Amino acid sequence: MKMSLAFILLFLSLTTLADDRERKIKQFIDAELKYYPGARLADLYKNYFQDAYGPGHLIPDTTHAGKYLDFELKQPIWTDTLRYQKLGVNHDYYRINLQLVKNGTIPRDTLLLAMVESATLARNPDIESWKKEWNEVLAVIKKVKPNLPGMEADEKQIEQIFSKGDVVIHHSEYYKETYHRHYRIVYRSVFERWKGKYF
C-alpha cells in the first residue's frame, strides 16, 4: 500500500513537472509570435538556442565583435521598436535592441563588455543533450502551431545542422526582411543591472 502511494505521488510529481515545462514552452512560443507573428520555426529555434548558448559564437574576439557592431549600427533600416526581449523558457538571456546604442542610451563599449561577460555564463549543453531538448520543444511547437510557414523545410535545415555537429542557425529571410531586427544578447544578471538605468 505504501509503495503504491509513493508511486502515485512520484507519478503526480513528474506529471506536474512535465505540464509546467510544456506551459513554459508555450509561453515562449506565444511571446515570440506576439511581437513577430511572421516568425518561422528557424526563428523560434534561434530564440531558444540563444537562451542556452548565449552570444559566444558572435565574439571570437572583442575587436571583431566591435567592428561588426559598428557595421550594424550604420545600417539604414530600423523599424523594430521592442527595446528588449527575454529569451527561451529559462530567460537566462535577453535581446537588447541596438537602437539603444544607436541613440546613445547604452554606450557602445558598455554593450561590448556586457557581451564578453555574458558569453562566459552560457550553459552550453552538449549536442546530444541539446538535440533531445530541442525535440521536446519542437513537439510542443508542432502541437500548438502546426501550420507555421516553411515548417518542414526549417525542420530539415535544423536536422542538417545537427548532423554536422553544429547548433547555430540564422533568422529566416522572411523574419530579417520583415522586422529588420538589430540586437545583441546579454545575460540576465547584466540585464538586471541595467534595469532602471537604461530601461
XYZ file of N, CA and C in Angstrom:
597
model
N 0.830 -1.208 0.000
C 0.000 0.000 0.000
C 0.866 1.260 0.000
N 1.933 1.238 0.876
C 2.820 2.392 0.954
C 3.544 2.597 -0.371
N 3.959 1.469 -0.982
C 4.658 1.567 -2.264
C 3.743 2.150 -3.329
N 2.502 1.758 -3.325
C 1.546 2.271 -4.297
C 1.335 3.764 -4.117
N 1.260 4.210 -2.871
C 1.077 5.626 -2.588
C 2.305 6.417 -3.043
N 3.489 5.876 -2.770
C 4.731 6.541 -3.175
C 4.800 6.644 -4.699
N 4.397 5.579 -5.380
C 4.407 5.586 -6.847
C 3.446 6.630 -7.392
N 2.267 6.712 -6.791
C 1.266 7.698 -7.232
C 1.793 9.118 -7.045
N 2.412 9.351 -5.880
C 2.964 10.683 -5.603
C 4.082 11.037 -6.584
N 4.939 10.047 -6.879
C 6.012 10.265 -7.841
C 5.437 10.566 -9.227
N 4.438 9.789 -9.626
C 3.796 9.986 -10.924
C 3.175 11.378 -11.027
N 2.485 11.786 -9.963
C 1.858 13.113 -9.959
C 2.897 14.220 -10.023
N 4.011 14.008 -9.317
C 5.084 14.992 -9.320
C 5.696 15.138 -10.709
N 5.974 13.998 -11.356
C 6.551 14.024 -12.701
C 5.584 14.617 -13.706
N 4.310 14.310 -13.549
C 3.283 14.862 -14.442
C 3.205 16.374 -14.293
N 3.282 16.851 -13.055
C 3.251 18.291 -12.793
C 4.444 18.988 -13.418
N 5.623 18.377 -13.289
C 6.838 18.943 -13.887
C 6.721 19.005 -15.404
N 6.213 17.935 -16.001
C 6.044 17.889 -17.455
C 5.041 18.940 -17.913
N 3.942 19.090 -17.174
C 2.924 20.085 -17.517
C 3.494 21.500 -17.404
N 4.303 21.729 -16.362
C 4.905 23.041 -16.154
C 5.891 23.354 -17.279
N 6.661 22.350 -17.679
C 7.620 22.513 -18.779
C 6.896 22.862 -20.074
N 5.824 22.151 -20.373
C 5.068 22.429 -21.594
C 4.447 23.820 -21.538
N 3.962 24.210 -20.385
C 3.376 25.548 -20.235
C 4.415 26.634 -20.535
N 5.638 26.440 -20.037
C 6.699 27.425 -20.271
C 7.098 27.477 -21.741
N 7.117 26.325 -22.387
C 7.436 26.293 -23.821
C 6.358 27.030 -24.613
N 5.100 26.807 -24.253
C 4.005 27.503 -24.928
C 4.114 29.016 -24.717
N 4.494 29.434 -23.524
C 4.656 30.861 -23.242
C 5.759 31.468 -24.102
N 6.843 30.723 -24.253
C 7.962 31.187 -25.090
C 7.516 31.350 -26.544
N 6.752 30.381 -27.052
C 6.243 30.444 -28.429
C 5.312 31.646 -28.588
N 4.387 31.783 -27.660
C 3.411 32.879 -27.717
C 4.094 34.245 -27.654
N 5.134 34.357 -26.824
C 5.827 35.638 -26.662
C 6.509 36.054 -27.960
N 7.186 35.101 -28.625
C 7.850 35.432 -29.892
C 6.829 35.817 -30.957
N 5.755 35.044 -31.060
C 4.765 35.292 -32.106
C 3.883 36.507 -31.808
N 3.804 36.905 -30.555
C 3.052 38.124 -30.212
C 3.689 39.345 -30.876
N 5.004 39.455 -30.768
C 5.706 40.616 -31.318
C 6.117 40.419 -32.771
N 6.344 39.164 -33.157
C 6.825 38.867 -34.512
C 5.992 37.714 -35.083
N 4.740 38.016 -35.451
C 3.802 36.961 -35.856
C 4.230 36.192 -37.099
N 5.148 36.742 -37.869
C 5.621 36.042 -39.050
C 6.807 35.135 -38.794
N 7.179 34.971 -37.531
C 8.333 34.134 -37.194
C 8.137 32.709 -37.695
N 9.202 32.139 -38.220
C 9.207 30.757 -38.695
C 9.796 29.845 -37.626
N 9.828 28.563 -37.918
C 10.436 27.600 -36.995
C 11.902 27.960 -36.750
N 12.608 28.377 -37.790
C 14.021 28.757 -37.646
C 14.186 29.884 -36.630
N 13.237 30.809 -36.611
C 13.312 31.955 -35.699
C 13.007 31.544 -34.264
N 12.056 30.625 -34.106
C 11.779 30.091 -32.773
C 12.985 29.311 -32.264
N 13.598 28.559 -33.155
C 14.805 27.817 -32.778
C 15.892 28.791 -32.319
N 16.111 29.845 -33.091
C 17.175 30.803 -32.761
C 16.937 31.440 -31.393
N 15.694 31.788 -31.109
C 15.334 32.342 -29.806
C 15.714 31.363 -28.697
N 15.282 30.123 -28.858
C 15.534 29.111 -27.832
C 17.030 28.794 -27.734
N 17.703 28.740 -28.873
C 19.142 28.490 -28.929
C 19.920 29.568 -28.170
N 19.564 30.826 -28.413
C 20.305 31.922 -27.792
C 20.188 31.906 -26.275
N 19.068 31.426 -25.759
C 18.910 31.357 -24.310
C 19.809 30.291 -23.692
N 20.227 29.320 -24.492
C 21.089 28.244 -23.990
C 22.566 28.503 -24.234
N 22.885 29.103 -25.383
C 24.293 29.237 -25.777
C 24.836 30.668 -25.684
N 23.962 31.631 -25.453
C 24.431 32.997 -25.298
C 25.051 33.570 -26.560
N 25.858 34.631 -26.416
C 26.437 35.314 -27.583
C 27.835 34.823 -27.950
N 28.266 33.708 -27.403
C 29.644 33.255 -27.593
C 30.065 33.126 -29.037
N 29.145 32.639 -29.920
C 29.503 32.448 -31.322
C 29.702 33.767 -32.056
N 29.275 34.886 -31.440
C 29.417 36.193 -32.087
C 30.709 36.897 -31.714
N 31.389 36.435 -30.669
C 32.550 37.190 -30.215
C 33.800 36.323 -30.090
N 34.367 35.904 -31.240
C 35.640 35.199 -31.179
C 36.718 36.101 -30.589
N 36.575 37.396 -30.778
C 37.420 38.377 -30.087
C 36.673 39.703 -30.083
N 37.030 40.547 -29.147
C 36.281 41.802 -28.986
C 36.490 42.753 -30.163
N 37.647 42.686 -30.812
C 37.899 43.562 -31.965
C 36.930 43.240 -33.093
N 36.799 41.951 -33.394
C 35.864 41.521 -34.442
C 34.431 41.898 -34.056
N 34.084 41.651 -32.802
C 32.725 41.962 -32.337
C 32.451 43.453 -32.437
N 33.456 44.254 -32.098
C 33.300 45.707 -32.172
C 33.125 46.202 -33.591
N 33.895 45.634 -34.517
C 33.794 46.036 -35.930
C 32.428 45.666 -36.498
N 31.963 44.471 -36.153
C 30.659 44.046 -36.664
C 29.537 44.890 -36.059
N 29.689 45.255 -34.792
C 28.704 46.120 -34.144
C 28.668 47.480 -34.840
N 29.846 48.046 -35.115
C 29.909 49.344 -35.798
C 29.262 49.272 -37.173
N 29.509 48.176 -37.883
C 28.896 47.982 -39.198
C 27.378 47.959 -39.080
N 26.879 47.224 -38.099
C 25.428 47.097 -37.964
C 24.778 48.412 -37.547
N 25.463 49.185 -36.731
C 24.916 50.471 -36.284
C 24.758 51.455 -37.448
N 25.446 51.200 -38.556
C 25.354 52.074 -39.729
C 24.257 51.643 -40.698
N 23.581 50.545 -40.398
C 22.539 50.061 -41.298
C 21.381 51.060 -41.344
N 20.718 51.178 -42.516
C 19.735 52.246 -42.702
C 18.337 51.982 -42.159
N 17.943 50.713 -42.014
C 16.532 50.449 -41.683
C 16.420 49.988 -40.224
N 15.651 50.743 -39.436
C 15.463 50.430 -38.009
C 13.982 50.541 -37.674
N 13.246 49.480 -37.908
C 11.804 49.535 -37.676
C 11.382 48.800 -36.403
N 12.272 47.985 -35.840
C 11.930 47.209 -34.644
C 11.958 48.121 -33.421
N 10.852 48.199 -32.693
C 10.755 49.113 -31.552
C 10.815 48.412 -30.191
N 10.857 47.081 -30.193
C 10.911 46.355 -28.919
C 12.294 46.555 -28.297
N 12.358 47.210 -27.142
C 13.657 47.572 -26.562
C 14.435 46.372 -26.056
N 13.739 45.426 -25.477
C 14.405 44.204 -25.015
C 13.405 43.060 -25.039
N 13.947 41.852 -25.037
C 13.100 40.657 -25.134
C 13.764 39.516 -24.374
N 13.050 38.925 -23.422
C 13.596 37.764 -22.733
C 13.475 36.550 -23.636
N 14.439 35.635 -23.524
C 14.537 34.525 -24.457
C 14.224 33.180 -23.821
N 13.847 32.221 -24.690
C 13.663 30.836 -24.279
C 12.651 30.648 -23.162
N 12.853 29.585 -22.381
C 11.970 29.299 -21.251
C 12.634 29.615 -19.921
N 13.977 29.670 -19.924
C 14.688 29.968 -18.676
C 14.934 31.456 -18.503
N 14.868 32.213 -19.601
C 15.123 33.662 -19.598
C 16.516 33.973 -19.043
N 17.488 33.136 -19.412
C 18.866 33.410 -19.000
C 19.442 34.580 -19.784
N 18.960 34.759 -21.008
C 19.469 35.838 -21.861
C 18.338 36.733 -22.349
N 18.739 37.990 -22.636
C 17.816 38.998 -23.151
C 18.390 39.599 -24.423
N 17.524 39.807 -25.417
C 17.921 40.566 -26.592
C 17.784 42.054 -26.276
N 18.823 42.797 -26.584
C 18.823 44.241 -26.374
C 18.828 44.917 -27.738
N 17.831 45.746 -27.997
C 17.708 46.440 -29.272
C 18.880 47.412 -29.436
N 19.591 47.301 -30.566
C 20.741 48.180 -30.810
C 20.336 49.630 -31.023
N 19.048 49.888 -31.163
C 18.579 51.274 -31.217
C 19.007 52.014 -29.951
N 19.093 51.278 -28.828
C 19.503 51.888 -27.558
C 20.973 52.285 -27.564
N 21.754 51.642 -28.395
C 23.160 52.038 -28.581
C 23.233 53.159 -29.615
N 22.483 52.988 -30.678
C 22.467 53.978 -31.767
C 22.049 55.358 -31.277
N 21.067 55.396 -30.348
C 20.592 56.703 -29.857
C 21.332 57.191 -28.614
N 22.356 56.421 -28.174
C 23.195 56.877 -27.068
C 22.710 56.486 -25.682
N 21.619 55.740 -25.593
C 21.119 55.331 -24.279
C 22.113 54.395 -23.584
N 22.597 53.396 -24.316
C 23.606 52.476 -23.793
C 24.917 52.739 -24.529
N 25.992 53.063 -23.832
C 27.270 53.285 -24.514
C 27.729 52.023 -25.261
N 28.298 52.230 -26.427
C 28.762 51.124 -27.273
C 29.688 50.189 -26.506
N 30.690 50.735 -25.839
C 31.668 49.896 -25.140
C 31.050 49.163 -23.955
N 30.036 49.758 -23.356
C 29.325 49.078 -22.261
C 28.651 47.819 -22.779
N 28.044 47.925 -23.963
C 27.407 46.754 -24.556
C 28.438 45.690 -24.911
N 29.559 46.092 -25.498
C 30.595 45.122 -25.863
C 31.121 44.374 -24.647
N 31.387 45.081 -23.581
C 31.865 44.442 -22.353
C 30.797 43.504 -21.784
N 29.546 43.903 -21.901
C 28.449 43.058 -21.418
C 28.356 41.768 -22.226
N 28.605 41.858 -23.527
C 28.594 40.662 -24.368
C 29.714 39.699 -23.976
N 30.894 40.246 -23.726
C 32.024 39.408 -23.312
C 31.710 38.730 -21.982
N 31.191 39.489 -21.041
C 30.804 38.937 -19.737
C 29.736 37.866 -19.913
N 28.764 38.147 -20.759
C 27.619 37.244 -20.940
C 28.009 35.929 -21.615
N 29.012 35.983 -22.490
C 29.414 34.788 -23.240
C 29.923 33.685 -22.323
N 30.526 34.063 -21.208
C 31.108 33.063 -20.290
C 30.060 32.416 -19.397
N 28.835 32.910 -19.418
C 27.812 32.440 -18.481
C 26.798 31.472 -19.110
N 26.950 31.201 -20.392
C 26.007 30.305 -21.081
C 26.144 28.877 -20.570
N 25.027 28.147 -20.581
C 25.071 26.761 -20.092
C 25.635 25.798 -21.130
N 25.624 26.159 -22.401
C 26.281 25.396 -23.470
C 26.083 23.878 -23.384
N 24.874 23.398 -23.546
C 24.661 21.939 -23.497
C 25.420 21.219 -24.618
N 25.846 19.984 -24.359
C 26.486 19.205 -25.426
C 25.430 18.891 -26.482
N 25.877 18.534 -27.666
C 24.950 18.439 -28.804
C 23.882 17.370 -28.614
N 24.228 16.242 -28.004
C 23.219 15.197 -27.810
C 22.126 15.658 -26.849
N 22.537 16.310 -25.758
C 21.558 16.856 -24.809
C 20.707 17.919 -25.478
N 21.378 18.722 -26.317
C 20.668 19.805 -26.996
C 19.626 19.274 -27.976
N 19.980 18.261 -28.747
C 19.029 17.677 -29.704
C 17.796 17.141 -28.975
N 18.031 16.475 -27.864
C 16.913 15.938 -27.077
C 16.031 17.066 -26.555
N 16.665 18.099 -26.057
C 15.932 19.252 -25.516
C 15.131 19.944 -26.618
N 15.774 20.172 -27.770
C 15.091 20.839 -28.873
C 13.920 20.007 -29.385
N 14.091 18.701 -29.485
C 13.000 17.850 -29.972
C 11.781 17.920 -29.058
N 12.021 18.106 -27.783
C 10.912 18.295 -26.835
C 10.176 19.601 -27.139
N 10.938 20.644 -27.409
C 10.348 21.936 -27.754
C 9.630 21.844 -29.098
N 10.258 21.186 -30.053
C 9.668 21.031 -31.381
C 8.318 20.325 -31.317
N 8.212 19.320 -30.463
C 6.949 18.595 -30.322
C 5.827 19.526 -29.859
N 6.157 20.446 -28.961
C 5.145 21.395 -28.476
C 4.800 22.398 -29.573
N 5.815 22.865 -30.313
C 5.559 23.798 -31.419
C 4.615 23.166 -32.433
N 4.874 21.911 -32.787
C 4.011 21.218 -33.751
C 2.594 21.033 -33.217
N 2.489 20.914 -31.920
C 1.180 20.727 -31.287
C 0.364 22.015 -31.308
N 1.017 23.146 -31.008
C 0.256 24.395 -30.868
C 0.298 25.287 -32.116
N 1.335 25.120 -32.950
C 1.457 25.920 -34.176
C 1.865 25.019 -35.338
N 0.994 24.082 -35.708
C 1.369 23.093 -36.728
C 1.495 23.668 -38.138
N 0.961 24.871 -38.345
C 0.930 25.430 -39.703
C 1.888 26.598 -39.906
N 2.979 26.626 -39.156
C 3.972 27.677 -39.381
C 4.471 27.587 -40.822
N 4.579 28.708 -41.513
C 5.075 28.668 -42.896
C 6.489 28.079 -42.961
N 6.712 27.219 -43.933
C 8.042 26.662 -44.129
C 8.515 25.708 -43.055
N 7.593 25.189 -42.269
C 7.938 24.331 -41.124
C 8.809 23.147 -41.542
N 8.382 22.439 -42.579
C 9.095 21.228 -42.979
C 10.521 21.541 -43.434
N 10.670 22.596 -44.231
C 11.993 22.982 -44.728
C 12.911 23.405 -43.582
N 12.370 24.172 -42.642
C 13.167 24.618 -41.497
C 13.577 23.439 -40.623
N 12.664 22.499 -40.445
C 12.975 21.322 -39.639
C 14.120 20.527 -40.267
N 14.088 20.398 -41.588
C 15.168 19.684 -42.289
C 16.486 20.433 -42.165
N 16.425 21.749 -42.247
C 17.635 22.552 -42.125
C 18.275 22.364 -40.741
N 17.456 22.367 -39.713
C 17.956 22.177 -38.350
C 18.567 20.786 -38.196
N 17.915 19.783 -38.765
C 18.443 18.420 -38.707
C 19.791 18.313 -39.420
N 19.933 19.027 -40.543
C 21.199 19.017 -41.283
C 22.314 19.665 -40.465
N 21.987 20.724 -39.781
C 22.967 21.395 -38.931
C 23.417 20.457 -37.813
N 22.463 19.779 -37.206
C 22.792 18.817 -36.152
C 23.693 17.704 -36.685
N 23.399 17.244 -37.896
C 24.174 16.131 -38.464
C 25.632 16.512 -38.693
N 25.894 17.819 -38.788
C 27.263 18.310 -38.965
C 27.929 18.609 -37.620
N 27.216 18.323 -36.538
C 27.761 18.590 -35.214
C 27.690 20.051 -34.822
N 26.823 20.805 -35.473
C 26.682 22.233 -35.213
C 25.320 22.503 -34.588
N 25.148 23.706 -34.039
C 23.863 24.074 -33.419
C 23.395 25.469 -33.833
N 24.228 26.209 -34.550
C 23.936 27.613 -34.876
C 23.084 27.714 -36.127
N 22.096 28.580 -36.078
C 21.235 28.833 -37.236
C 20.955 30.329 -37.299
N 20.625 30.817 -38.496
C 20.315 32.235 -38.685
C 18.802 32.436 -38.756
N 18.390 33.684 -38.580
C 16.979 34.006 -38.741
C 16.543 33.697 -40.177
N 15.260 33.408 -40.326
C 14.711 33.182 -41.661
C 14.790 34.477 -42.470
N 14.837 34.338 -43.792
C 14.887 35.519 -44.658
C 13.637 36.378 -44.468
N 12.490 35.721 -44.311
C 11.246 36.476 -44.110
C 11.351 37.349 -42.851
N 11.839 36.769 -41.781
C 11.965 37.466 -40.494
C 12.898 38.667 -40.647
N 14.041 38.448 -41.283
C 15.018 39.532 -41.447
C 14.448 40.665 -42.288
N 13.794 40.305 -43.374
C 13.275 41.321 -44.293
C 12.049 42.044 -43.738
N 11.289 41.358 -42.886
C 10.052 41.942 -42.356
C 10.296 42.808 -41.126
N 11.154 42.356 -40.230
C 11.271 43.029 -38.929
C 12.534 43.873 -38.754
N 13.534 43.680 -39.600
C 14.755 44.493 -39.540
C 15.284 44.615 -38.112
N 15.465 43.481 -37.486
C 15.917 43.494 -36.092
C 17.429 43.688 -36.010
N 17.816 44.540 -35.087
C 19.231 44.765 -34.781
C 19.361 44.636 -33.271
N 20.005 43.583 -32.820
C 20.095 43.368 -31.377
C 21.375 42.626 -31.011
N 21.690 42.633 -29.717
C 22.713 41.766 -29.149
C 22.106 41.151 -27.897
N 22.680 40.048 -27.447
C 22.118 39.412 -26.262
C 23.074 39.512 -25.085
N 22.469 39.699 -23.902
C 23.240 39.791 -22.658
C 22.609 38.880 -21.614
N 23.438 38.467 -20.674
C 22.962 37.576 -19.623
C 22.020 38.315 -18.677
N 21.158 37.562 -18.015
C 20.115 38.174 -17.181
C 20.686 39.029 -16.054
N 21.875 38.672 -15.501
C 22.463 39.476 -14.428
C 22.858 40.860 -14.951
N 23.301 40.920 -16.210
C 23.606 42.208 -16.838
C 22.315 42.991 -17.033
N 21.305 42.319 -17.555
C 20.020 42.977 -17.771
C 19.468 43.555 -16.468
N 19.540 42.766 -15.389
C 19.035 43.235 -14.093
C 19.816 44.458 -13.616
N 21.112 44.474 -13.886
C 21.970 45.600 -13.514
C 21.577 46.852 -14.275
N 21.131 46.665 -15.517
C 20.793 47.798 -16.368
C 19.387 48.327 -16.148
N 18.520 47.496 -15.545
C 17.139 47.939 -15.315
C 17.127 49.177 -14.417
N 16.338 50.147 -14.789
C 16.266 51.381 -14.026
C 17.304 52.404 -14.478
N 18.326 51.912 -15.177
C 19.366 52.826 -15.684
C 19.162 53.094 -17.161
N 18.918 52.028 -17.928
C 18.758 52.162 -19.366
C 17.337 51.857 -19.853
N 16.548 51.182 -19.006
C 15.204 50.779 -19.426
C 14.163 51.439 -18.531
